[in-house]
């Protein structure tokens, strides 16, 4: 929604119909501005929309409706259809256009006076009058496409706001000045395609709402007798979106599967909902940015991983360039996948990921290098006496030293009771209730977040969620400290507040896992932290594994089809194969002008190549300008790569074209000599794993250094003496043995980290090593 004159915006609507037109009447919250939108019902192929430029009063609007009724009395008059709270968008399959509207909403939170809503109920309404419907309007294929679109349940995990750009982080709302139509083209607006035709025609967003998909939860908590509000938001990207085995890795534009931005907002409770200070911390999760895929199989619960070679790692490089555009430097990568396996699966990706980071870092200046941190969470969690959350908390604290967080002071000359801002500009808001002269809050940043922590495991669900909780806990301690609610910038793992935050992240993890993986997340580490009964936890994990397997094998293909239709990745055409007759890969290979073999059918084993291109370039962007996700920090990543190549002016294009499988073009990088030599033992071990030969301290693997070096998986070995590493200083507490998703890895050569305090290095040694890693970039691994 764009702001109306004097800070007004439309948020309540009533839909009326005659035989020839729909009339949508919209008003602002204070009932002072009334607008009229006309939709032609006699047009069968195109979308005929006309906006009345006049702003009416309530009485004038009632008089207008009476005149319309009198003018159409002979053909049935003016009839009320429904009340609604915004337009989700318009969709056309093989027949007429349909309009999707929100008919019921639920308030789920407030950010600085801006209300956040979820959808309680939606309705899809055919635009043309039935007497002019085309013949295909009730065809079998048309009805099946309608069922596909309706299977995207808008009442689950979709959120919007009329006055706050919920699709952007708080920091981006403060620093970025792009508003209105431009924000619809960002990666987190899921109804961008559905609203595109209307926005292109009207050149505004007065009548539509921008939907984000993911997670939102807000609750009031207390610390030291002081109340504060905690808000957790997860924004799922619409690019390369889909289900677990059908969307893996990275596509040729650098978009990764399961790309989710998580924001944690904290502010003190105040009577008028306008705090004096507010803080925000952002982190990121996304699939391993390599070109890889898996076959969906009803016979194999763990399909084989197929890695597609990418000589120059072009797609990987594009992904990290995009992260720099969005968040700035440094980019810290926390990789949680397995180091060694009896039958290599995850370890294949780990080795290739390390090669990619090393290759990219060779062409970067020292201060722009990617910082790679590896931690085999599955192995560490199985070691007796290892406190996994304690290790993650230490990592999170050190990363926060690099990235910092957003801290803003909020000033007002007169606080409104219901603040609403110009969309996209939190710093310039006006009260929409009674008096436009009331000035809403102005945010003055005291500190900005620079860079981001990017976490991944194989699915970016279970292990990733545990790591994100640890980072959120470390961030919460600092957020409460800068707000002067606590004396120390740290929250202990066993504190009641940590349990409250764990509930937030556990709920978020379950929701995101259901969306992408088909079942709730495996939360064994959380259960162990709470001291829950082990047998009950194992039963729960087993049931979730079965549920995930069933959905991945049987229901995900249709779910993927629904997502493709909703996002506009596939658009039906007369005379072209229907969506359900195509293999899952071909959804992204068929454009409006494309052709396909008519005999192509959907096979039982479905494959999703992660390098398929889902959208073509289109210069007819409604904004008429390039969209940049974030430029709050220096966005330079590769000095030889033009950043304009990966900006987003064309992501909105509906066209889909045939994407051939060809290697990425070659790019020459200038090698930069490293500062420190690497030990021969470590170099030899990396070679055995398939890593490139490293000559610098860019790749520090604390997990490798803390292990004995034996690579056998299922046989028992004597534990070798500990190889001292930056990990050594971390004290480890007793933890119940954990085997992720029921995979048994007993007998592996895991070095016992439970040692006496005399065996631990001084914490200052760790800080020096960490500072060295910070200065030189590269890989730091647990």
XYZ file of C-alpha atoms in Angstrom:
782
model
C 0.000 0.000 0.000
C 1.213 3.451 -0.823
C 0.477 6.278 1.531
C -2.372 8.574 0.567
C -2.481 12.349 0.753
C -1.643 13.669 4.184
C -0.274 10.324 5.286
C -3.484 8.404 4.503
C -3.602 4.894 3.091
C -6.435 2.586 2.144
C -7.006 -0.439 4.344
C -10.721 -1.244 4.319
C -12.723 -1.992 1.180
C -16.192 -2.922 0.019
C -16.753 -4.664 -3.306
C -19.932 -4.034 -5.342
C -20.981 -5.344 -8.738
C -23.225 -4.544 -11.648
C -23.532 -6.647 -14.782
C -20.813 -4.625 -16.495
C -18.458 -3.531 -13.707
C -17.022 -4.205 -10.268
C -16.743 -1.160 -7.987
C -14.184 -1.405 -5.192
C -14.640 1.316 -2.563
C -11.594 1.875 -0.361
C -11.169 4.086 2.665
C -8.497 4.964 5.197
C -8.689 4.089 8.886
C -9.996 7.498 9.940
C -12.815 7.381 7.328
C -11.749 10.715 5.847
C -10.522 9.551 2.424
C -12.705 7.419 0.126
C -11.571 6.182 -3.296
C -13.197 4.213 -6.135
C -11.695 1.553 -8.422
C -13.635 0.268 -11.456
C -13.028 -3.153 -13.000
C -14.534 -4.013 -16.400
C -16.583 -7.241 -16.374
C -17.321 -7.365 -20.116
C -13.663 -7.817 -21.093
C -12.809 -11.523 -21.431
C -9.116 -11.506 -22.320
C -7.525 -8.404 -20.784
C -7.691 -6.793 -17.369
C -9.635 -3.539 -17.590
C -9.002 -1.394 -14.507
C -9.766 2.297 -14.059
C -9.007 4.335 -10.947
C -11.181 7.330 -10.153
C -8.723 10.145 -9.286
C -11.271 11.863 -7.027
C -11.028 11.602 -3.250
C -14.543 11.450 -1.833
C -16.068 12.004 1.577
C -18.234 9.275 3.031
C -21.466 11.039 2.061
C -20.200 11.733 -1.452
C -19.265 8.099 -1.859
C -22.713 6.937 -0.743
C -24.310 9.350 -3.216
C -22.085 7.960 -6.000
C -23.121 4.390 -5.221
C -26.798 5.399 -5.264
C -26.423 6.970 -8.697
C -24.695 3.823 -9.998
C -27.538 1.712 -8.619
C -30.192 3.892 -10.231
C -28.382 3.842 -13.570
C -28.284 0.041 -13.591
C -31.714 -0.649 -12.068
C -33.092 -2.209 -15.254
C -30.326 -4.854 -15.352
C -30.287 -5.717 -11.663
C -28.816 -2.601 -10.065
C -25.760 -2.437 -7.804
C -25.166 -5.430 -5.531
C -22.863 -5.817 -2.560
C -20.363 -8.674 -2.981
C -18.041 -8.684 0.013
C -15.987 -6.557 2.338
C -12.242 -6.990 2.102
C -8.936 -5.655 3.395
C -6.808 -5.455 0.274
C -6.140 -7.070 -3.087
C -3.642 -9.932 -3.180
C -3.539 -9.831 -6.980
C -4.992 -10.982 -10.284
C -4.462 -14.315 -12.041
C -5.303 -15.622 -15.500
C -5.068 -19.275 -16.512
C -6.715 -20.392 -19.773
C -9.932 -18.438 -19.390
C -10.942 -15.264 -17.520
C -9.051 -13.168 -15.008
C -9.590 -13.818 -11.306
C -9.153 -11.389 -8.424
C -7.842 -12.637 -5.059
C -8.896 -10.491 -2.088
C -8.419 -10.671 1.688
C -11.796 -10.998 3.386
C -10.602 -11.499 6.951
C -7.418 -10.387 8.727
C -5.788 -10.928 12.112
C -3.508 -8.490 13.875
C -0.372 -10.358 14.958
C 1.919 -7.556 16.114
C 3.008 -3.937 16.042
C 6.348 -2.394 15.116
C 6.708 1.237 16.219
C 2.990 1.815 15.930
C 2.645 0.037 12.580
C 0.205 -2.874 12.701
C 1.227 -6.242 11.225
C -1.488 -8.632 10.011
C -1.903 -12.209 8.901
C -4.653 -13.393 6.568
C -7.701 -14.944 8.193
C -9.575 -15.701 4.978
C -9.217 -14.990 1.278
C -11.489 -15.359 -1.738
C -10.903 -15.763 -5.472
C -13.512 -13.967 -7.603
C -13.926 -14.340 -11.365
C -13.842 -10.940 -13.075
C -15.996 -11.325 -16.237
C -19.750 -11.515 -16.021
C -20.895 -15.141 -16.550
C -22.732 -14.237 -19.750
C -19.430 -13.381 -21.469
C -17.239 -16.151 -20.034
C -15.073 -17.887 -22.619
C -15.706 -21.559 -23.354
C -12.650 -22.687 -21.395
C -13.806 -20.946 -18.202
C -15.253 -24.193 -16.837
C -12.907 -26.596 -18.572
C -11.215 -29.409 -16.696
C -7.760 -27.849 -17.010
C -9.024 -24.430 -15.911
C -10.575 -25.897 -12.783
C -7.410 -27.823 -12.008
C -5.308 -24.650 -12.243
C -7.772 -22.933 -9.921
C -7.410 -25.748 -7.407
C -3.630 -25.448 -7.633
C -3.743 -21.736 -6.865
C -6.201 -22.261 -4.025
C -3.928 -24.925 -2.529
C -1.516 -22.141 -1.593
C -3.072 -21.471 1.792
C -2.799 -17.718 2.350
C -4.077 -18.124 5.901
C -0.856 -19.911 6.880
C 2.357 -17.959 7.301
C 1.604 -14.972 5.040
C 1.884 -11.489 6.579
C 1.412 -7.877 5.523
C 1.222 -4.318 6.769
C -0.394 -1.239 5.284
C 2.116 1.273 6.650
C 5.322 -0.671 7.346
C 7.576 -2.317 4.769
C 7.621 -5.720 6.404
C 9.398 -7.156 3.355
C 12.514 -5.189 4.378
C 14.526 -5.240 7.567
C 14.295 -2.355 10.016
C 17.756 -1.159 9.008
C 16.851 -1.203 5.331
C 13.645 0.713 6.035
C 15.664 3.396 7.787
C 18.492 3.694 5.273
C 16.770 2.970 1.933
C 14.578 5.624 0.364
C 12.916 3.537 -2.361
C 9.193 3.219 -1.660
C 5.904 2.217 -3.223
C 6.168 0.083 -6.339
C 9.900 -0.556 -5.987
C 9.527 -2.555 -2.777
C 7.174 -4.988 -4.537
C 10.069 -6.096 -6.727
C 12.238 -7.171 -3.813
C 12.884 -10.845 -3.279
C 10.578 -11.281 -0.295
C 7.257 -10.115 -1.822
C 5.484 -13.295 -2.819
C 2.574 -11.693 -4.685
C 4.818 -9.567 -6.915
C 3.632 -11.448 -10.004
C -0.041 -11.376 -8.986
C 0.007 -7.593 -8.504
C 2.239 -6.754 -11.475
C -0.489 -6.129 -14.071
C -2.402 -3.823 -11.737
C 0.691 -1.908 -10.640
C 1.882 -1.465 -14.210
C -1.474 -0.020 -15.203
C -2.215 2.207 -12.199
C 1.418 3.168 -11.439
C 0.706 2.897 -7.714
C 0.116 0.337 -4.966
C -2.828 1.986 -3.211
C -5.110 -1.023 -3.606
C -2.791 -3.977 -3.070
C -0.936 -5.415 -0.089
C 2.570 -6.857 -0.297
C 2.700 -10.350 1.215
C 5.734 -11.944 2.809
C 5.881 -15.676 3.439
C 7.677 -17.212 6.385
C 7.198 -16.610 10.087
C 6.174 -13.813 12.445
C 5.866 -13.903 16.216
C 5.803 -11.130 18.779
C 5.510 -11.440 22.562
C 6.067 -9.355 25.644
C 8.835 -10.695 27.870
C 10.405 -9.487 31.087
C 13.957 -9.177 32.385
C 15.007 -7.666 35.717
C 11.428 -6.521 36.284
C 11.335 -4.572 32.996
C 9.023 -5.488 30.127
C 10.144 -5.519 26.518
C 8.795 -6.746 23.191
C 10.568 -9.444 21.229
C 9.707 -9.833 17.532
C 11.040 -12.625 15.329
C 10.477 -12.381 11.569
C 11.524 -14.906 8.917
C 11.214 -13.791 5.282
C 11.356 -16.536 2.662
C 12.657 -15.525 -0.773
C 10.400 -15.999 -3.791
C 13.427 -16.659 -6.001
C 14.166 -20.334 -6.615
C 11.407 -21.179 -4.128
C 10.058 -24.656 -3.674
C 10.213 -27.908 -1.782
C 13.111 -29.840 -0.331
C 14.273 -32.265 -3.032
C 12.883 -30.221 -5.919
C 14.879 -27.118 -5.048
C 18.500 -27.557 -4.099
C 21.664 -25.492 -4.324
C 21.970 -22.368 -6.465
C 20.662 -21.387 -9.891
C 22.601 -19.563 -12.583
C 21.541 -16.162 -11.225
C 23.020 -16.889 -7.819
C 19.661 -17.503 -6.128
C 19.737 -20.301 -3.576
C 16.990 -22.621 -2.461
C 15.407 -22.138 0.974
C 16.734 -18.578 1.186
C 15.408 -17.084 4.433
C 16.244 -13.801 6.155
C 15.676 -13.843 9.914
C 15.313 -10.597 11.850
C 15.150 -10.253 15.634
C 13.720 -6.914 16.825
C 13.734 -5.839 20.482
C 12.282 -2.676 22.036
C 11.113 -1.624 25.476
C 7.424 -1.733 26.319
C 5.762 1.695 26.421
C 2.113 2.727 26.883
C 1.811 4.281 23.408
C 3.665 1.515 21.479
C 6.361 4.020 20.442
C 9.589 3.079 22.243
C 12.475 5.438 22.867
C 15.003 2.964 21.424
C 14.833 -0.097 19.192
C 17.370 -2.714 18.126
C 17.499 -5.247 15.311
C 19.759 -8.132 14.331
C 19.590 -9.944 10.974
C 20.962 -13.346 9.976
C 20.576 -15.470 6.867
C 20.097 -19.117 5.926
C 20.197 -20.673 2.473
C 21.077 -23.837 0.616
C 24.758 -24.566 -0.097
C 25.484 -22.270 -3.079
C 26.777 -24.972 -5.411
C 25.074 -26.527 -8.419
C 23.758 -29.794 -6.978
C 20.548 -31.780 -6.862
C 18.915 -34.952 -5.575
C 16.492 -37.407 -7.111
C 13.167 -37.744 -5.333
C 12.719 -41.439 -4.660
C 9.943 -43.393 -3.009
C 12.411 -46.168 -2.299
C 15.301 -44.205 -0.802
C 14.780 -41.942 2.187
C 18.227 -40.391 1.624
C 18.679 -39.875 -2.130
C 22.160 -39.596 -3.571
C 23.625 -36.122 -4.003
C 24.709 -35.233 -7.523
C 27.191 -32.375 -7.781
C 27.394 -30.563 -11.101
C 30.834 -29.102 -11.867
C 31.141 -25.324 -12.074
C 34.738 -24.583 -13.032
C 34.717 -20.871 -12.247
C 32.050 -21.005 -9.504
C 30.190 -18.252 -11.294
C 26.825 -18.998 -9.659
C 28.443 -19.213 -6.227
C 30.193 -15.917 -6.783
C 26.956 -14.246 -7.909
C 25.261 -15.447 -4.735
C 27.845 -13.873 -2.454
C 27.871 -10.676 -4.482
C 24.135 -10.488 -3.922
C 24.628 -11.000 -0.181
C 27.099 -8.104 -0.124
C 24.573 -5.921 -1.942
C 21.958 -6.824 0.640
C 24.002 -6.724 3.838
C 27.459 -5.333 3.151
C 30.735 -6.838 4.380
C 31.835 -9.007 6.107
C 30.032 -12.154 4.981
C 30.601 -14.870 7.593
C 29.668 -18.403 6.477
C 28.830 -20.981 9.137
C 28.842 -24.401 7.456
C 27.380 -27.194 9.616
C 27.485 -30.211 7.291
C 29.382 -33.411 7.988
C 33.130 -33.661 7.497
C 33.494 -37.394 7.002
C 31.077 -40.191 6.154
C 31.396 -43.873 5.363
C 29.600 -43.222 2.088
C 30.341 -39.611 1.073
C 27.258 -37.449 0.688
C 27.400 -34.211 2.648
C 31.188 -34.390 2.756
C 31.266 -34.076 -1.048
C 29.545 -30.721 -0.792
C 31.768 -29.657 2.090
C 34.926 -30.225 0.072
C 33.552 -28.482 -2.997
C 32.219 -25.579 -0.926
C 35.673 -25.065 0.566
C 37.200 -25.065 -2.913
C 34.670 -22.480 -4.076
C 35.348 -20.113 -1.166
C 39.086 -20.467 -1.627
C 38.794 -19.761 -5.368
C 36.609 -16.701 -4.835
C 38.815 -15.333 -2.049
C 41.853 -15.430 -4.328
C 40.368 -12.566 -6.327
C 39.301 -10.431 -3.379
C 41.116 -7.727 -1.442
C 41.928 -8.623 2.144
C 39.056 -6.674 3.702
C 36.449 -8.188 1.354
C 37.317 -11.845 1.757
C 34.606 -14.302 2.720
C 35.051 -15.701 6.213
C 34.315 -19.422 6.239
C 33.627 -21.172 9.538
C 33.078 -24.935 9.468
C 31.544 -26.868 12.342
C 30.467 -30.493 11.990
C 27.484 -30.098 14.281
C 26.290 -33.663 13.831
C 29.623 -35.077 15.013
C 30.071 -32.628 17.878
C 26.584 -33.310 19.189
C 27.379 -37.033 19.487
C 30.446 -36.497 21.645
C 29.826 -37.129 25.287
C 30.409 -34.089 27.404
C 30.176 -31.671 24.487
C 27.956 -28.655 25.039
C 26.986 -27.879 21.459
C 24.942 -24.795 22.333
C 27.862 -23.499 24.375
C 30.184 -23.851 21.386
C 27.683 -22.157 19.098
C 27.200 -19.360 21.605
C 30.943 -18.674 21.568
C 30.949 -18.594 17.767
C 27.911 -16.287 17.720
C 29.491 -13.857 20.178
C 32.639 -13.614 18.088
C 30.682 -13.087 14.864
C 28.649 -10.324 16.527
C 31.923 -8.545 17.240
C 32.337 -8.366 13.468
C 28.822 -7.532 12.328
C 27.423 -5.537 15.271
C 23.673 -4.842 15.252
C 21.248 -2.010 14.530
C 20.551 0.331 17.466
C 18.257 3.318 16.927
C 17.070 6.171 19.055
C 13.489 7.239 18.413
C 12.596 10.895 18.791
C 9.166 12.492 18.528
C 7.886 16.010 18.868
C 4.428 14.687 19.616
C 3.761 10.977 19.769
C 0.678 9.829 17.870
C -1.665 7.182 19.117
C -1.583 5.339 15.801
C 1.516 6.088 13.806
C 1.622 5.352 10.110
C 4.437 6.229 7.790
C 4.990 6.696 4.176
C 5.635 3.185 2.946
C 9.298 2.478 2.966
C 10.278 5.449 5.117
C 10.083 4.796 8.834
C 11.730 8.116 9.561
C 8.922 10.274 8.143
C 5.507 9.196 9.319
C 2.257 10.975 9.935
C -0.719 10.111 12.096
C -3.663 8.969 10.043
C -6.185 9.171 12.812
C -7.287 12.735 13.299
C -4.586 15.320 12.824
C -1.977 15.341 10.051
C 0.112 17.835 12.033
C 1.134 15.196 14.556
C 4.655 14.031 13.762
C 5.431 10.346 14.094
C 8.728 8.872 15.288
C 12.034 9.714 13.682
C 14.696 7.032 14.004
C 18.290 8.077 14.475
C 20.737 5.154 14.046
C 23.322 4.946 16.807
C 24.932 1.864 15.246
C 24.312 -0.137 12.073
C 24.764 -3.802 11.336
C 27.522 -4.403 8.795
C 27.637 -7.747 7.088
C 25.727 -10.886 8.002
C 26.111 -14.420 9.313
C 25.084 -16.981 6.687
C 24.302 -20.409 8.156
C 23.660 -23.646 6.295
C 23.481 -27.383 6.785
C 22.314 -29.807 4.105
C 18.622 -28.774 4.255
C 19.060 -25.504 6.184
C 16.385 -26.682 8.602
C 17.343 -28.653 11.702
C 21.004 -27.975 12.491
C 20.730 -24.507 10.979
C 17.875 -23.615 13.310
C 19.916 -24.610 16.368
C 22.784 -22.394 15.212
C 20.416 -19.518 14.500
C 19.007 -19.788 18.005
C 22.524 -19.542 19.439
C 23.182 -16.433 17.364
C 19.808 -14.985 18.377
C 20.587 -15.584 22.044
C 23.934 -13.831 21.773
C 22.273 -10.974 19.896
C 19.461 -10.708 22.444
C 21.968 -10.269 25.245
C 23.565 -7.361 23.426
C 20.220 -5.885 22.414
C 18.972 -5.799 25.990
C 22.293 -4.361 27.127
C 22.288 -1.442 24.662
C 18.679 -0.740 25.653
C 19.928 -0.546 29.260
C 17.602 -3.318 30.372
C 20.456 -5.536 31.593
C 23.883 -4.832 33.049
C 25.765 -7.569 31.160
C 25.590 -8.188 27.372
C 25.132 -11.929 27.803
C 22.302 -14.308 28.628
C 23.164 -17.679 30.115
C 21.850 -20.788 28.387
C 19.952 -21.897 31.493
C 18.320 -18.517 32.143
C 14.501 -18.317 31.843
C 14.897 -15.765 29.056
C 16.926 -18.277 27.043
C 14.041 -20.752 27.363
C 11.620 -18.093 26.103
C 13.829 -17.368 23.105
C 14.231 -21.089 22.426
C 10.447 -21.341 22.155
C 10.527 -18.602 19.508
C 13.211 -20.276 17.424
C 11.782 -23.753 17.877
C 8.429 -22.545 16.587
C 10.095 -20.715 13.693
C 12.140 -23.802 12.851
C 9.033 -25.977 12.772
C 7.167 -23.583 10.480
C 10.070 -23.153 8.043
C 10.692 -26.911 8.037
C 7.054 -27.635 7.189
C 7.165 -25.113 4.344
C 10.318 -26.511 2.766
C 10.794 -30.022 4.161
C 7.273 -31.293 4.790
C 7.500 -31.862 8.541
C 8.361 -30.010 11.714
C 12.055 -29.600 12.477
C 14.151 -32.147 14.322
C 14.641 -30.393 17.665
C 16.610 -33.016 19.558
C 19.213 -30.563 20.842
C 16.476 -28.266 22.140
C 14.772 -31.194 23.848
C 18.010 -32.258 25.489
C 18.649 -28.714 26.650
C 15.264 -28.760 28.384
C 15.950 -32.182 29.900
C 13.017 -33.891 28.191
C 12.592 -37.655 28.328
C 14.925 -39.206 25.745
C 12.517 -41.960 24.683
C 9.754 -39.452 23.951
C 12.171 -37.309 21.977
C 13.308 -40.269 19.877
C 9.705 -41.242 19.102
C 8.930 -37.693 18.029
C 12.006 -37.532 15.802
C 11.116 -40.859 14.164
C 7.563 -39.727 13.373
C 8.813 -36.475 11.901
C 11.288 -38.370 9.729
C 8.460 -40.524 8.359
C 6.250 -37.494 7.778
C 9.031 -35.697 5.925
C 9.745 -38.758 3.789
C 6.069 -39.187 2.841
C 5.582 -35.552 1.895
C 8.836 -35.398 -0.059
C 7.966 -38.518 -2.041
C 4.215 -38.094 -2.596
C 2.920 -34.547 -2.040
C 5.829 -32.230 -2.860
C 5.400 -32.400 -6.676
C 1.911 -30.908 -6.503
C 3.043 -28.424 -3.864
C 5.842 -27.336 -6.197
C 3.335 -26.917 -9.032
C 1.193 -24.671 -6.836
C 4.189 -22.519 -5.910
C 5.184 -22.207 -9.570
C 1.704 -21.036 -10.532
C 1.383 -18.625 -7.608
C 4.766 -17.006 -8.281
C 4.194 -16.849 -12.035
C 7.064 -19.183 -12.860
C 4.670 -21.125 -15.047
C 1.858 -19.460 -17.004
C -0.676 -21.661 -18.808
C -1.255 -21.216 -22.539
C -3.803 -22.611 -24.953
C -2.239 -25.270 -27.126
C 0.730 -25.806 -24.793
C 1.269 -28.772 -22.442
C -0.372 -28.440 -19.057
C 1.798 -28.008 -16.000
C 1.119 -31.492 -14.655
C 2.279 -33.078 -17.927
C 5.774 -31.641 -17.600
C 8.766 -32.875 -15.695
C 9.486 -30.684 -12.684
C 12.569 -29.166 -14.322
C 10.690 -27.988 -17.375
C 8.578 -25.520 -15.416
C 11.521 -23.173 -15.671
C 12.343 -24.045 -19.264
C 9.054 -23.181 -20.913
C 8.299 -19.564 -21.722
C 5.200 -17.955 -23.089
C 6.706 -18.432 -26.558
C 8.487 -21.700 -25.717
C 7.860 -25.102 -27.213
C 8.040 -28.519 -25.671
C 7.741 -32.114 -26.766
C 4.085 -33.028 -26.483
C 5.031 -36.506 -25.286
C 6.841 -35.174 -22.244
C 5.214 -36.555 -19.114
C 5.968 -36.324 -15.438
C 8.171 -39.243 -14.380
C 7.984 -41.026 -11.048
C 11.508 -39.913 -10.140
C 11.462 -36.139 -10.195
C 14.602 -34.083 -10.582
C 15.158 -30.427 -9.892
C 18.366 -29.030 -11.328
C 19.537 -26.173 -9.181
C 20.866 -24.207 -12.137
C 17.531 -23.819 -13.905
C 16.637 -20.217 -14.645
C 13.162 -19.354 -13.462
C 12.713 -15.880 -14.897
C 13.852 -14.017 -17.968
C 15.041 -10.439 -18.166
C 12.410 -7.796 -18.754
C 13.050 -4.118 -19.133
C 9.430 -3.207 -18.510
C 9.830 -3.061 -14.774
C 7.103 -1.016 -13.129
C 9.620 1.000 -11.158
C 11.680 1.921 -14.154
C 14.842 1.651 -12.146
C 17.213 -0.942 -10.767
C 16.330 -2.452 -7.451
C 19.122 -3.001 -4.975
C 18.454 -5.177 -1.950
C 20.712 -3.260 0.400
C 23.546 -0.821 0.082
C 24.122 0.163 3.670
C 27.734 -0.893 3.420
C 30.375 -1.120 0.753
C 28.888 -3.525 -1.760
C 32.115 -4.412 -3.510
C 32.822 -8.114 -3.485
C 34.762 -8.905 -6.626
C 36.757 -6.049 -8.120
C 36.543 -7.564 -11.612
C 32.765 -8.135 -11.535
C 30.273 -5.370 -12.336
C 27.644 -5.359 -9.608
C 24.996 -4.136 -12.048
C 25.004 -7.632 -13.527
C 23.216 -9.041 -10.504
C 20.827 -6.282 -9.563
C 17.123 -6.993 -9.664
C 15.381 -4.831 -12.286
C 14.435 -7.895 -14.288
C 13.367 -10.415 -11.651
C 9.735 -9.491 -12.135
C 9.560 -10.661 -15.739
C 7.033 -13.408 -16.437
C 8.815 -14.902 -19.419
C 10.416 -18.307 -18.961
C 12.849 -19.690 -21.496
C 14.615 -22.909 -22.326
C 17.738 -23.101 -20.214
C 20.404 -25.377 -21.607
C 22.858 -27.170 -19.415
C 26.140 -25.481 -20.141
C 29.072 -24.577 -17.958
C 29.446 -21.064 -16.631
C 31.749 -18.744 -18.511
C 35.315 -18.542 -17.368
C 36.610 -15.633 -15.342
C 40.255 -15.058 -14.554
C 41.097 -14.111 -10.990
C 44.276 -12.553 -9.774
C 45.773 -14.665 -7.030
C 46.609 -12.913 -3.810
C 49.388 -14.431 -1.706
C 48.455 -15.501 1.800
C 50.146 -14.194 4.889
C 50.546 -17.329 6.980
C 51.672 -20.814 6.045
C 49.527 -23.808 6.805
C 50.770 -26.856 8.676
C 51.858 -29.849 6.632
C 49.575 -32.113 8.642
C 46.556 -29.963 7.949
C 47.499 -29.583 4.296
C 47.774 -33.358 3.922
C 44.428 -33.896 5.611
C 42.727 -31.350 3.383
C 44.163 -33.084 0.333
C 42.680 -36.402 1.449
C 39.282 -34.709 1.659
C 39.677 -33.259 -1.812
C 40.364 -29.654 -0.784
C 42.534 -27.366 -2.890
C 46.106 -26.849 -1.782
C 45.944 -23.920 0.573
C 48.830 -21.603 1.316
C 47.249 -19.151 3.695
C 45.251 -18.985 6.907
C 41.983 -18.399 5.030
C 40.685 -21.869 5.932
C 40.906 -22.621 9.642
C 39.114 -25.851 10.478
C 38.747 -26.303 14.195
C 36.820 -29.499 13.662
C 39.659 -30.936 11.615
C 42.305 -29.784 14.035
C 40.475 -31.264 16.989
C 40.186 -34.724 15.405
C 42.757 -37.478 15.197
C 43.062 -37.501 11.424
C 41.810 -41.058 10.895
C 39.217 -41.122 8.153
C 37.542 -44.484 8.843
C 33.911 -44.115 9.789
C 32.454 -47.272 11.223
C 35.444 -48.856 12.957
C 36.617 -48.141 16.465
C 39.970 -46.450 17.017
C 41.960 -45.310 19.973
C 41.690 -41.575 20.463
C 44.870 -39.836 19.487
C 46.323 -36.929 21.450
C 44.529 -33.665 20.911
C 45.931 -31.380 18.273
C 45.733 -27.964 19.840
C 43.668 -25.478 17.903
C 41.643 -22.315 18.453
C 38.908 -24.634 19.705
C 40.918 -25.681 22.708
C 39.971 -22.861 24.975
C 36.264 -23.622 24.883
C 35.086 -25.389 27.992
C 32.707 -28.185 27.250
C 29.855 -29.376 29.424
C 28.188 -32.752 29.530
C 25.584 -33.209 26.818
C 23.383 -36.153 25.910
C 24.581 -38.001 22.815
C 22.774 -36.768 19.753
C 22.445 -38.437 16.343
C 20.732 -36.233 13.844
C 17.655 -37.724 12.189
C 18.444 -41.123 13.610
C 21.621 -41.687 11.566
C 23.908 -43.918 13.574
C 27.572 -42.986 13.402
C 28.831 -44.933 16.373
C 32.435 -46.019 16.261
C 33.618 -42.979 14.366
C 36.973 -41.544 15.256
C 35.744 -38.569 17.228
C 38.199 -36.854 19.510
C 36.841 -36.433 23.021
C 36.619 -32.753 23.800
C 35.836 -33.214 27.465
C 39.122 -32.244 29.062
C 40.278 -30.836 32.339
C 40.698 -27.104 32.549
C 44.454 -27.533 32.599
C 44.329 -28.840 29.061
C 42.530 -25.779 27.772
C 44.318 -22.839 26.291
C 43.946 -19.397 27.688
C 40.925 -17.590 26.221
C 43.202 -14.853 25.036
C 44.846 -17.338 22.652
C 41.490 -17.910 21.002
C 40.874 -14.198 20.676
C 44.255 -13.703 18.974
C 43.540 -16.472 16.507
C 40.063 -15.142 15.894
C 41.467 -11.653 15.328
C 43.908 -13.131 12.831
C 40.993 -14.826 11.056
C 39.093 -11.553 11.034
C 42.050 -9.693 9.538
C 42.760 -12.226 6.798
C 39.346 -13.710 6.025
C 38.999 -17.305 4.929
C 37.864 -20.413 6.741
C 37.566 -21.012 10.478
C 36.153 -24.404 11.339
C 35.057 -26.226 14.469
